[in-house]
Amino acid sequence: MALPIVLVLLYLAVVAGGLALLASASVSASELESVRCRLQGTPRPPAFSQDGDFVIGGFMICQEVLTDLSSIYRMDSRELRFSRAMVFAVEEINNSSDLLPGITLGYQVHDSCSSVPMAVKVAFQLANGLDPMFDTGEQCSGSTTVTAIVGESASTPTISMLRIIGPFGIPQVSHFSTCACLSDKKQYPTFFRTIPSDQFQAAALAHLIRHFGWTWIGAVRSDSDYGNNGMAAFLQAAQEEGICVEYSEAFSRTNPLSRVQRVADVIRSSTARVVVAFVSSGDMRILLEEMERLPSPPRQWIGSETWVTDPDMLRFRLFAGAIGFGIQRSVIPGLRDFLLDLSPQKVSNSTLLTEFWEGAFGCRMRTGIYLSIYLSIYPSIHPSTNLSLQTPYTDTSQLRVTNMVYKAVYAIAHAIHSIVCEERENSTVNCNKNLNVKPTQVLERLRRVNFSRNGYQVSFDANGDPVATYELVNWQIRESGKMEFVTVGRYDASLPPDQRFDMEREITWVKNSTQVPVSVCSESCPPGTRKAVQKGKPVCCYDCIQCAEGEISNNTDCLICPEEYWPNAERDRCILKPVEYLSFHEVLGIILTACSVVGACLAIATTTVFYRHRTSAIVRANNSELSYLLLFSLTLCFLCSLTFIGRPSEWSCMLRHTAFGITFVLCISCVLGKTIVVLMAFRATLPASNVMKWFGPPQQRLTVVSFTFVQALICTLWLVLSPPFPIKNLTTYKEKIILECDVGSAIGFWGVLGYIGLLSLLCFVLAFLARKLPDNFNEAKFITFSMLIFCAVWITFIPAYVSSPGKLTVAVEIFAIITSSFGLFFLLFVPKCFIILFRPEKNTKKHLMEKTSNDKRY
């Protein structure tokens, strides 16, 4: 609030003075040409000045105000170097035969003392000149005394100055005002700068923090346009990078000490181990002094270019390891010699140089006659004779911002050159020093300057900003024990986003460690968990909650895997579910295959036995034709179970059910035929019975074919209308896929089973009725027991089939096929084979007839 109040009061004073002047004049229109204007207040002489054909104004902060409560100033030797660099650049241009030949540039370099009122006063002074009284024909609106201005070093005074000189069209090229707000050409159309905007630095800092994995940081800033706007841009960039800020504190060196102490206490008590400081050098110096008074746990400091490359800060050894982006280091030939070329005569002509001299050498300059004697005795301070003077003023090893001053002067000179000079046919340059150059002309030409000086390109974009390039600077303690700035990386905003940041060497972190410090609010969640933001805290503070089954974690949330995928053991990615089916290679498949093959081999072996003993009594008495057909169908029943094993396919699904249905009906039809033959044969032994001629071999064959044809017809309709097909069962097991055959039509499937069950039940009833026939017809008993086992197996099969999961469903069906087949085989053929092979004496017609006669007696 202080800045707007000061500006308002100052404007009111100017307006009031103008009104008083007009009221006292009381002139008519005819007397307008004789109006004399008076400057309000006492003019402030420049710190350095020189007359010239075209004059460039300059603003530096050579003396820094320490408090608003008293007029206490401190010499800033670094800023003094900036002002002397401007003088050096002007003199270098004046001695140049290529740039502005025959033209002398003048300068007026003022010390704003980091004070906004002082900057505003000097801005009015540059616009009006230094004469206390001057004539004008346009009511005190004469032309300005400067064509352009270099400065200011701070953003807040720069903004205040632009409000004053902007309406006059005077271009201002700043070397150190980095506030992103100054890129707004609607508000500041006359502003340019040779240092990049904080908008680029904020993005670079956010990228740097994310590069090292820091998601939980603290933030401090200067309570000024520079700090507030810079931090706002950084916080926005940090949010886009997923970085959380634990605290954001603002302060100023002009605040009460208690305010600075409170900020320091917040830093000490915080859990964030990384602190980003968008702070001016003067403010940062106060904060670091307070932090050193009561050291806190180690903190990794990330600095803005204003203080992180300030040599005066290297005295704070507690903060070794600090990193930040600074302006590229450069070399300006001849500057160091110029800075050290301070004769007592030159020093005595400048109050700033006098103060610097006295502070550097611990002596006082003499006045009057003593000065003449002093000048005759003391030699000039020159690098060849005085190498012991080590201050930020003489330190040219880290020329960063100094080069921005140098480039700003040259940019203005090139703009003036394009106005007053023209190149002739013989390659000579002719410049007109008498040309009336207006600031608006220089402003227009500044937008188009594009040149190179000492290997550094100078140009401005549409917002008056240069190309943003930075060096990543690290505070490192060398083996000698001296702390130095070391360039460890670079950032170039003109490159693609993934190529802007480049690390060149290893960073030395806080406490001289080579291990990257960790600064997070919550540790990363382990695999299989998701983040749950803690109530009332930033998104970087969270609890880890277990993900549900079938989900993976991407460090922020749980994601459901696609239908055919399942989380891996770490639960950090989805992998294809294993596919499962009853194969020939697993134990269960091998056992069932072996049982099926053994059953088929036994049926074939029995057929061979029957064929070899086809003339024997027991074979002929048991309807050998139906027996052969039954053994053939049993062989097919055993073998059809193999179609249920292996990877299901479209053909195997259709084959397995139809083959099973038809072969079993063929089998049951044969058993049913044998049962009917037994009953017919018994009735044929009764007196006057002629039944067997109606159920001879042709009728038996027709019966088997008819029953089988019905099943074949059902299967054909099933395959035509809605055949079985392979499917991926994703519901039985969540973690795996079961390959199985869908029956297609449930009516067709249960119709096939129902028809088999109907024939089995009919066969069982007929066999049960014939169970007490004479002994030579006792095959009915075995048929009864075999059908009882058959029905029991398939009745049990239904609930087992429905309730069995996955591939066990197929195993249950194969087990029912093999079990029922073995039941029929063992009860119908094993007793006969036993007699044929091991009791041949019983395999005679006489034995069978004797047994029948014995049965009739009873």
Coordinates of C-alpha atoms in Angstrom, one line a residue, residues 301-769:
W301 CA 17.9 -23.5 -0.9
I302 CA 16.8 -22.8 -4.4
G303 CA 17.4 -19.2 -5.4
S304 CA 16.3 -16.7 -8.0
E305 CA 19.0 -15.0 -10.2
T306 CA 18.9 -11.8 -8.1
W307 CA 20.7 -13.3 -5.0
V308 CA 21.9 -16.7 -6.0
T309 CA 24.7 -15.2 -8.1
D310 CA 25.5 -12.2 -5.8
P311 CA 29.1 -12.6 -4.7
D312 CA 28.3 -10.8 -1.4
M313 CA 26.1 -13.8 -0.4
L314 CA 29.0 -16.3 -0.5
R315 CA 29.9 -15.2 3.1
F316 CA 27.0 -17.3 4.3
R317 CA 28.8 -20.6 4.4
L318 CA 25.9 -22.3 6.3
F319 CA 24.0 -22.2 3.0
A320 CA 26.6 -24.0 0.9
G321 CA 24.9 -26.2 -1.7
A322 CA 22.3 -23.7 -2.7
I323 CA 21.4 -23.8 -6.4
G324 CA 19.5 -21.5 -8.7
F325 CA 19.4 -20.1 -12.2
G326 CA 21.6 -17.2 -13.1
I327 CA 22.3 -15.1 -16.1
Q328 CA 25.0 -16.5 -18.3
R329 CA 28.5 -15.6 -17.2
S330 CA 30.3 -13.4 -19.8
V331 CA 33.5 -11.6 -20.5
I332 CA 33.8 -7.9 -21.3
P333 CA 37.3 -7.1 -22.5
G334 CA 38.9 -4.1 -20.8
L335 CA 36.3 -3.7 -18.1
R336 CA 38.4 -4.7 -15.2
D337 CA 41.2 -2.2 -16.1
F338 CA 38.5 0.5 -16.4
L339 CA 37.1 -0.4 -13.0
L340 CA 40.5 -0.3 -11.3
D341 CA 41.5 2.9 -13.1
L342 CA 40.4 5.1 -10.2
S343 CA 42.8 8.0 -9.7
P344 CA 42.2 10.2 -6.6
Q345 CA 41.2 13.0 -9.1
K346 CA 38.4 10.8 -10.5
V347 CA 37.4 9.7 -7.0
S348 CA 37.2 13.2 -5.6
N349 CA 34.8 14.2 -8.4
S350 CA 32.2 11.6 -7.4
T351 CA 30.7 11.3 -3.9
L352 CA 29.9 7.6 -4.7
L353 CA 33.5 6.8 -5.7
T354 CA 34.7 8.8 -2.7
E355 CA 32.6 6.7 -0.3
F356 CA 33.7 3.5 -2.0
W357 CA 37.4 4.6 -1.9
E358 CA 37.2 5.3 1.8
G359 CA 35.4 2.1 2.6
A360 CA 37.8 0.0 0.5
F361 CA 41.1 1.5 1.8
G362 CA 40.0 2.5 5.3
C363 CA 41.0 6.2 4.8
R364 CA 39.4 9.5 4.2
M365 CA 39.9 11.7 1.2
R366 CA 41.3 15.2 2.0
T367 CA 39.7 18.4 0.9
G368 CA 41.1 21.8 -0.1
I369 CA 44.9 22.2 -0.1
Y370 CA 45.3 18.8 1.5
L371 CA 43.6 17.2 -1.5
S372 CA 46.2 18.8 -3.9
I373 CA 49.1 17.5 -1.8
Y374 CA 47.3 14.1 -1.6
L375 CA 46.8 13.9 -5.3
S376 CA 50.5 14.6 -5.9
I377 CA 51.6 11.8 -3.6
Y378 CA 49.1 8.9 -4.2
P379 CA 49.4 7.0 -7.5
S380 CA 46.4 5.8 -9.5
I381 CA 44.8 2.6 -8.4
H382 CA 45.7 0.3 -11.3
P383 CA 45.7 -3.4 -11.6
S384 CA 49.5 -3.4 -12.3
T385 CA 50.2 -1.8 -8.9
N386 CA 47.2 -2.7 -6.7
L387 CA 46.1 -6.3 -6.8
S388 CA 44.9 -6.6 -3.2
L389 CA 41.6 -4.8 -3.7
Q390 CA 39.0 -7.6 -3.7
T391 CA 35.4 -6.4 -3.6
P392 CA 32.3 -7.2 -5.6
Y393 CA 33.1 -3.9 -7.5
T394 CA 36.4 -5.3 -8.8
D395 CA 35.2 -9.0 -9.2
T396 CA 34.9 -9.5 -12.9
S397 CA 35.0 -13.3 -12.8
Q398 CA 31.2 -13.5 -12.6
L399 CA 30.1 -10.9 -15.1
R400 CA 26.4 -11.8 -15.4
V401 CA 24.1 -8.8 -14.8
T402 CA 27.0 -6.4 -15.7
N403 CA 26.8 -7.8 -19.2
M404 CA 23.1 -7.0 -19.2
V405 CA 24.0 -3.3 -18.6
Y406 CA 26.6 -3.4 -21.3
K407 CA 24.1 -4.9 -23.8
A408 CA 21.4 -2.4 -22.9
V409 CA 23.8 0.6 -23.7
Y410 CA 24.8 -1.0 -27.0
A411 CA 21.1 -1.7 -27.9
I412 CA 20.3 2.0 -27.4
A413 CA 23.4 3.0 -29.4
H414 CA 22.4 0.7 -32.3
A415 CA 18.9 2.2 -32.3
I416 CA 20.3 5.8 -32.4
H417 CA 22.8 4.7 -35.1
S418 CA 20.0 3.4 -37.3
I419 CA 18.4 6.9 -37.1
V420 CA 21.3 9.3 -37.5
C421 CA 23.7 7.3 -39.6
E422 CA 23.6 5.9 -43.1
E423 CA 26.1 3.8 -45.0
R424 CA 27.4 5.3 -48.3
E425 CA 28.5 3.5 -51.4
N426 CA 32.2 3.4 -50.5
S427 CA 31.3 1.5 -47.2
T428 CA 31.8 4.6 -45.1
V429 CA 29.3 5.7 -42.5
N430 CA 28.0 9.2 -42.3
C431 CA 26.2 10.3 -39.1
N432 CA 24.3 13.6 -38.5
K433 CA 24.8 14.8 -35.0
N434 CA 22.6 17.8 -35.5
L435 CA 19.5 15.6 -36.3
N436 CA 16.7 16.1 -33.8
V437 CA 16.2 12.5 -32.5
K438 CA 13.0 12.0 -30.5
P439 CA 12.6 9.3 -27.9
T440 CA 9.7 7.8 -29.8
Q441 CA 12.1 7.2 -32.8
V442 CA 14.5 5.4 -30.6
L443 CA 11.6 3.4 -29.2
E444 CA 10.6 2.3 -32.6
R445 CA 14.1 1.3 -33.7
L446 CA 14.7 -0.6 -30.4
R447 CA 12.0 -3.1 -31.4
R448 CA 14.1 -4.0 -34.4
V449 CA 17.6 -4.1 -33.1
N450 CA 19.4 -7.4 -33.8
F451 CA 23.2 -7.5 -33.3
S452 CA 26.0 -9.5 -31.7
R453 CA 28.5 -8.1 -29.2
N454 CA 31.4 -10.1 -27.7
G455 CA 29.7 -13.3 -29.0
Y456 CA 26.3 -12.5 -27.3
Q457 CA 23.2 -11.9 -29.4
V458 CA 21.0 -8.9 -28.6
S459 CA 17.4 -8.7 -29.8
F460 CA 13.9 -8.3 -28.3
D461 CA 10.7 -10.1 -28.9
A462 CA 7.2 -8.6 -29.2
N463 CA 7.1 -8.2 -25.4
G464 CA 10.5 -6.5 -25.3
D465 CA 12.1 -9.6 -23.8
P466 CA 15.3 -11.3 -24.9
V467 CA 15.8 -15.0 -25.5
A468 CA 15.8 -16.7 -22.0
T469 CA 19.0 -18.6 -21.3
Y470 CA 20.2 -19.4 -17.8
E471 CA 23.1 -21.2 -16.1
L472 CA 22.4 -23.5 -13.2
V473 CA 24.7 -22.2 -10.5
N474 CA 25.7 -24.2 -7.4
W475 CA 27.4 -22.8 -4.3
Q476 CA 30.4 -25.2 -3.7
I477 CA 33.1 -25.1 -1.2
R478 CA 36.5 -25.8 -2.8
E479 CA 39.4 -27.7 -1.4
S480 CA 40.9 -24.4 -0.4
G481 CA 37.9 -23.8 1.8
K482 CA 36.6 -20.9 -0.3
M483 CA 33.0 -21.0 -1.5
E484 CA 32.5 -20.3 -5.2
F485 CA 29.8 -20.2 -7.9
V486 CA 30.1 -23.3 -10.1
T487 CA 28.0 -23.7 -13.2
V488 CA 26.6 -27.2 -13.2
G489 CA 23.9 -27.0 -15.9
R490 CA 22.1 -24.9 -18.5
Y491 CA 18.5 -24.0 -19.4
D492 CA 17.5 -22.6 -22.8
A493 CA 13.8 -21.7 -23.2
S494 CA 14.1 -21.5 -27.0
L495 CA 14.6 -25.2 -27.3
P496 CA 11.9 -27.9 -27.2
P497 CA 10.6 -28.6 -23.7
D498 CA 12.4 -32.0 -23.4
Q499 CA 15.7 -30.4 -24.4
R500 CA 15.7 -27.2 -22.4
F501 CA 17.4 -28.5 -19.2
D502 CA 20.9 -29.9 -19.5
M503 CA 23.0 -31.1 -16.6
E504 CA 26.8 -30.7 -17.2
R505 CA 28.4 -31.8 -13.9
E506 CA 27.6 -33.1 -10.4
I507 CA 25.9 -30.9 -7.9
T508 CA 27.2 -30.5 -4.3
W509 CA 24.1 -30.4 -2.1
V510 CA 23.5 -29.1 1.4
K511 CA 26.1 -30.1 4.0
N512 CA 28.5 -30.8 1.1
S513 CA 26.7 -34.0 0.2
T514 CA 26.6 -35.6 -3.2
Q515 CA 23.3 -37.3 -2.5
V516 CA 20.1 -35.6 -3.7
P517 CA 18.1 -34.5 -0.6
V518 CA 14.5 -35.8 -0.3
S519 CA 11.6 -33.4 0.2
V520 CA 8.2 -35.0 0.1
C521 CA 5.1 -34.7 2.3
S522 CA 4.3 -38.4 2.0
E523 CA 6.4 -41.3 0.8
S524 CA 5.5 -43.0 -2.4
C525 CA 2.7 -45.5 -2.0
P526 CA 3.8 -49.1 -2.4
P527 CA 2.5 -51.2 -5.3
G528 CA -1.2 -52.1 -5.0
T529 CA -2.1 -49.0 -3.1
R530 CA -3.6 -45.7 -4.1
K531 CA -3.3 -42.2 -2.7
A532 CA -6.0 -40.7 -0.5
V533 CA -5.5 -37.0 0.1
Q534 CA -5.4 -36.1 3.8
K535 CA -8.2 -33.7 4.7
G536 CA -7.3 -30.1 4.7
K537 CA -3.8 -30.7 3.2
P538 CA -2.3 -30.3 -0.3
V539 CA -2.6 -33.2 -2.8
C540 CA 1.0 -34.2 -2.1
C541 CA 0.0 -35.2 1.5
Y542 CA -1.8 -38.5 1.4
D543 CA -2.4 -41.9 2.9
C544 CA -1.9 -45.1 1.1
I545 CA -5.0 -47.3 0.7
Q546 CA -5.0 -50.8 -0.7
C547 CA -6.4 -51.1 -4.2
A548 CA -9.3 -53.5 -4.8
E549 CA -8.7 -56.9 -6.3
G550 CA -8.0 -56.7 -10.0
E551 CA -6.7 -53.1 -9.9
I552 CA -3.3 -51.6 -10.3
S553 CA -1.9 -48.4 -8.9
N554 CA -0.3 -45.6 -10.9
N555 CA 0.9 -43.8 -7.7
T556 CA -2.2 -41.6 -7.6
D557 CA -5.2 -43.8 -8.2
C558 CA -6.3 -47.4 -8.7
L559 CA -7.0 -48.5 -12.2
I560 CA -9.1 -51.5 -13.2
C561 CA -7.3 -53.8 -15.6
P562 CA -9.0 -54.5 -18.9
E563 CA -11.2 -57.6 -19.0
E564 CA -8.5 -60.0 -20.2
Y565 CA -5.8 -58.6 -18.0
W566 CA -4.8 -59.0 -14.3
P567 CA -2.3 -57.2 -12.1
N568 CA 1.2 -58.5 -11.8
A569 CA 2.7 -59.4 -8.4
E570 CA 3.8 -55.8 -7.9
R571 CA 0.4 -54.4 -8.9
D572 CA 2.0 -51.7 -11.0
R573 CA 1.0 -53.0 -14.5
C574 CA -1.6 -55.2 -16.1
I575 CA -0.6 -58.5 -17.7
L576 CA -2.5 -60.9 -19.7
K577 CA -4.5 -63.4 -17.7
P578 CA -3.2 -67.0 -18.0
V579 CA -5.5 -69.1 -20.2
E580 CA -6.6 -72.4 -18.7
Y581 CA -8.2 -75.4 -20.1
L582 CA -8.0 -79.2 -19.6
S583 CA -4.9 -80.1 -21.6
F584 CA -3.2 -83.4 -22.4
H585 CA -0.1 -82.2 -20.6
E586 CA -1.5 -81.7 -17.1
V587 CA -1.9 -84.5 -14.5
L588 CA -5.7 -84.6 -14.6
G589 CA -5.7 -84.7 -18.4
I590 CA -3.1 -87.4 -18.5
I591 CA -5.1 -89.6 -16.1
L592 CA -8.4 -89.1 -18.0
T593 CA -6.7 -89.8 -21.3
A594 CA -5.1 -93.0 -19.9
C595 CA -8.5 -94.2 -18.6
S596 CA -10.1 -93.5 -22.0
V597 CA -7.5 -95.3 -24.0
V598 CA -7.5 -98.3 -21.5
G599 CA -11.3 -98.5 -21.8
A600 CA -11.1 -98.5 -25.6
C601 CA -8.3 -101.1 -25.6
L602 CA -10.3 -103.4 -23.3
A603 CA -13.4 -103.1 -25.5
I604 CA -11.3 -103.9 -28.6
A605 CA -9.6 -106.8 -26.7
T606 CA -13.1 -108.1 -25.7
T607 CA -14.2 -107.9 -29.3
T608 CA -11.2 -110.0 -30.3
V609 CA -12.0 -112.6 -27.6
F610 CA -15.6 -112.8 -28.7
Y611 CA -14.6 -113.1 -32.3
R612 CA -12.2 -115.9 -31.6
H613 CA -14.8 -117.7 -29.6
R614 CA -17.7 -116.8 -31.8
T615 CA -18.8 -120.5 -32.0
S616 CA -18.8 -121.0 -28.3
A617 CA -22.2 -121.5 -26.5
I618 CA -22.0 -118.4 -24.3
V619 CA -21.2 -116.1 -27.3
R620 CA -24.0 -117.5 -29.5
A621 CA -26.5 -117.5 -26.6
N622 CA -25.9 -113.7 -25.9
N623 CA -26.8 -112.4 -29.4
S624 CA -23.3 -112.0 -30.8
E625 CA -24.4 -109.4 -33.4
L626 CA -25.6 -107.0 -30.8
S627 CA -22.6 -107.7 -28.6
Y628 CA -20.2 -106.8 -31.4
L629 CA -22.2 -103.6 -32.0
L630 CA -22.3 -102.8 -28.3
L631 CA -18.5 -103.3 -28.0
F632 CA -18.0 -101.0 -31.0
S633 CA -20.2 -98.3 -29.5
L634 CA -18.4 -98.7 -26.1
T635 CA -15.1 -98.2 -27.9
L636 CA -16.5 -95.0 -29.4
C637 CA -17.8 -93.9 -26.0
F638 CA -14.3 -94.3 -24.5
L639 CA -12.7 -92.4 -27.4
C640 CA -15.2 -89.6 -27.6
S641 CA -14.0 -88.4 -24.2
L642 CA -10.7 -87.4 -25.8
T643 CA -12.5 -84.7 -27.7
F644 CA -13.2 -82.9 -24.4
I645 CA -9.4 -82.6 -23.7
G646 CA -7.3 -80.0 -25.4
R647 CA -7.8 -76.3 -26.4
P648 CA -11.4 -75.8 -27.4
S649 CA -12.0 -74.8 -31.0
E650 CA -15.1 -74.3 -33.1
W651 CA -14.9 -77.9 -34.5
S652 CA -13.9 -79.6 -31.3
C653 CA -16.9 -78.0 -29.5
M654 CA -19.3 -79.3 -32.1
L655 CA -17.7 -82.7 -32.3
R656 CA -17.5 -83.4 -28.6
H657 CA -21.2 -83.0 -27.8
T658 CA -22.6 -84.6 -30.9
A659 CA -20.1 -87.6 -30.8
F660 CA -20.9 -88.1 -27.2
G661 CA -24.7 -88.0 -27.8
I662 CA -24.8 -90.3 -30.8
T663 CA -22.3 -92.9 -29.5
F664 CA -24.1 -93.2 -26.1
V665 CA -27.5 -93.6 -27.8
L666 CA -26.0 -96.2 -30.0
C667 CA -24.7 -98.0 -26.9
I668 CA -28.0 -97.7 -25.0
S669 CA -29.9 -98.8 -28.1
C670 CA -27.8 -102.0 -28.2
V671 CA -28.4 -102.7 -24.5
L672 CA -32.1 -102.0 -25.0
G673 CA -32.1 -104.4 -28.0
K674 CA -30.4 -107.1 -25.9
T675 CA -33.0 -106.6 -23.1
I676 CA -35.9 -106.9 -25.5
V677 CA -34.3 -110.0 -27.0
V678 CA -34.0 -111.6 -23.6
L679 CA -37.7 -110.9 -22.9
M680 CA -38.8 -112.1 -26.3
A681 CA -36.7 -115.3 -25.9
F682 CA -38.4 -116.1 -22.6
R683 CA -41.8 -115.6 -24.0
A684 CA -40.8 -117.8 -27.0
T685 CA -40.3 -120.8 -24.6
L686 CA -43.9 -120.6 -23.5
P687 CA -46.4 -123.0 -25.3
A688 CA -48.0 -121.7 -28.5
S689 CA -45.7 -118.6 -28.5
N690 CA -44.5 -117.3 -31.9
V691 CA -42.9 -114.0 -30.7
M692 CA -39.3 -114.4 -31.9
K693 CA -40.3 -114.3 -35.5
W694 CA -41.5 -110.7 -34.9
F695 CA -38.2 -109.7 -33.2
G696 CA -35.5 -111.4 -35.2
P697 CA -32.1 -109.9 -36.3
P698 CA -33.7 -107.5 -38.9
Q699 CA -36.0 -106.0 -36.2
Q700 CA -33.1 -105.7 -33.8
R701 CA -31.0 -103.8 -36.3
L702 CA -34.0 -101.6 -37.1
T703 CA -34.5 -100.8 -33.5
V704 CA -30.9 -99.8 -32.9
V705 CA -30.9 -97.7 -36.1
S706 CA -34.2 -96.0 -35.3
F707 CA -33.2 -95.0 -31.8
T708 CA -29.8 -93.7 -33.0
F709 CA -31.4 -91.9 -35.9
V710 CA -33.6 -89.9 -33.5
Q711 CA -30.5 -88.7 -31.6
A712 CA -28.7 -87.9 -34.8
L713 CA -31.7 -85.8 -35.9
I714 CA -31.6 -83.9 -32.6
C715 CA -27.9 -83.3 -32.9
T716 CA -28.3 -82.1 -36.5
L717 CA -31.0 -79.5 -35.5
W718 CA -28.8 -78.4 -32.7
L719 CA -25.8 -77.8 -34.9
V720 CA -27.8 -76.0 -37.5
L721 CA -29.8 -73.7 -35.3
S722 CA -27.4 -72.9 -32.4
P723 CA -24.2 -75.0 -32.4
P724 CA -21.7 -75.1 -29.5
F725 CA -18.8 -72.6 -29.8
P726 CA -15.6 -71.8 -27.8
I727 CA -15.7 -69.0 -25.3
K728 CA -13.5 -67.3 -22.8
N729 CA -14.9 -67.7 -19.3
L730 CA -14.0 -64.5 -17.5
T731 CA -16.4 -64.8 -14.6
T732 CA -15.6 -68.0 -12.8
Y733 CA -12.1 -66.9 -11.9
K734 CA -11.0 -63.3 -11.8
E735 CA -7.3 -63.9 -12.2
K736 CA -7.4 -66.3 -15.1
I737 CA -9.3 -67.1 -18.3
I738 CA -11.1 -70.5 -18.7
L739 CA -11.4 -71.6 -22.3
E740 CA -14.5 -73.8 -22.6
C741 CA -17.3 -74.6 -25.0
D742 CA -20.6 -72.9 -24.7
V743 CA -23.4 -75.3 -25.5
G744 CA -25.0 -72.7 -27.7
S745 CA -28.6 -73.9 -27.4
A746 CA -29.4 -75.1 -23.9
I747 CA -32.5 -76.9 -25.3
G748 CA -30.3 -78.9 -27.7
F749 CA -27.8 -79.8 -25.0
W750 CA -30.4 -81.0 -22.5
G751 CA -32.4 -82.6 -25.3
V752 CA -29.5 -84.8 -26.1
L753 CA -28.9 -85.7 -22.5
G754 CA -32.7 -86.2 -21.9
Y755 CA -33.0 -88.6 -24.8
I756 CA -30.1 -90.6 -23.4
G757 CA -31.7 -90.6 -20.0
L758 CA -35.1 -91.7 -21.5
L759 CA -33.6 -94.7 -23.3
S760 CA -31.5 -95.6 -20.2
L761 CA -34.7 -95.5 -18.0
L762 CA -36.6 -97.6 -20.5
C763 CA -33.8 -100.1 -20.6
F764 CA -33.5 -100.2 -16.8
V765 CA -37.3 -100.9 -16.4
L766 CA -37.2 -103.7 -19.0
A767 CA -34.1 -105.2 -17.5
F768 CA -35.6 -105.0 -14.0
L769 CA -38.7 -106.9 -15.2

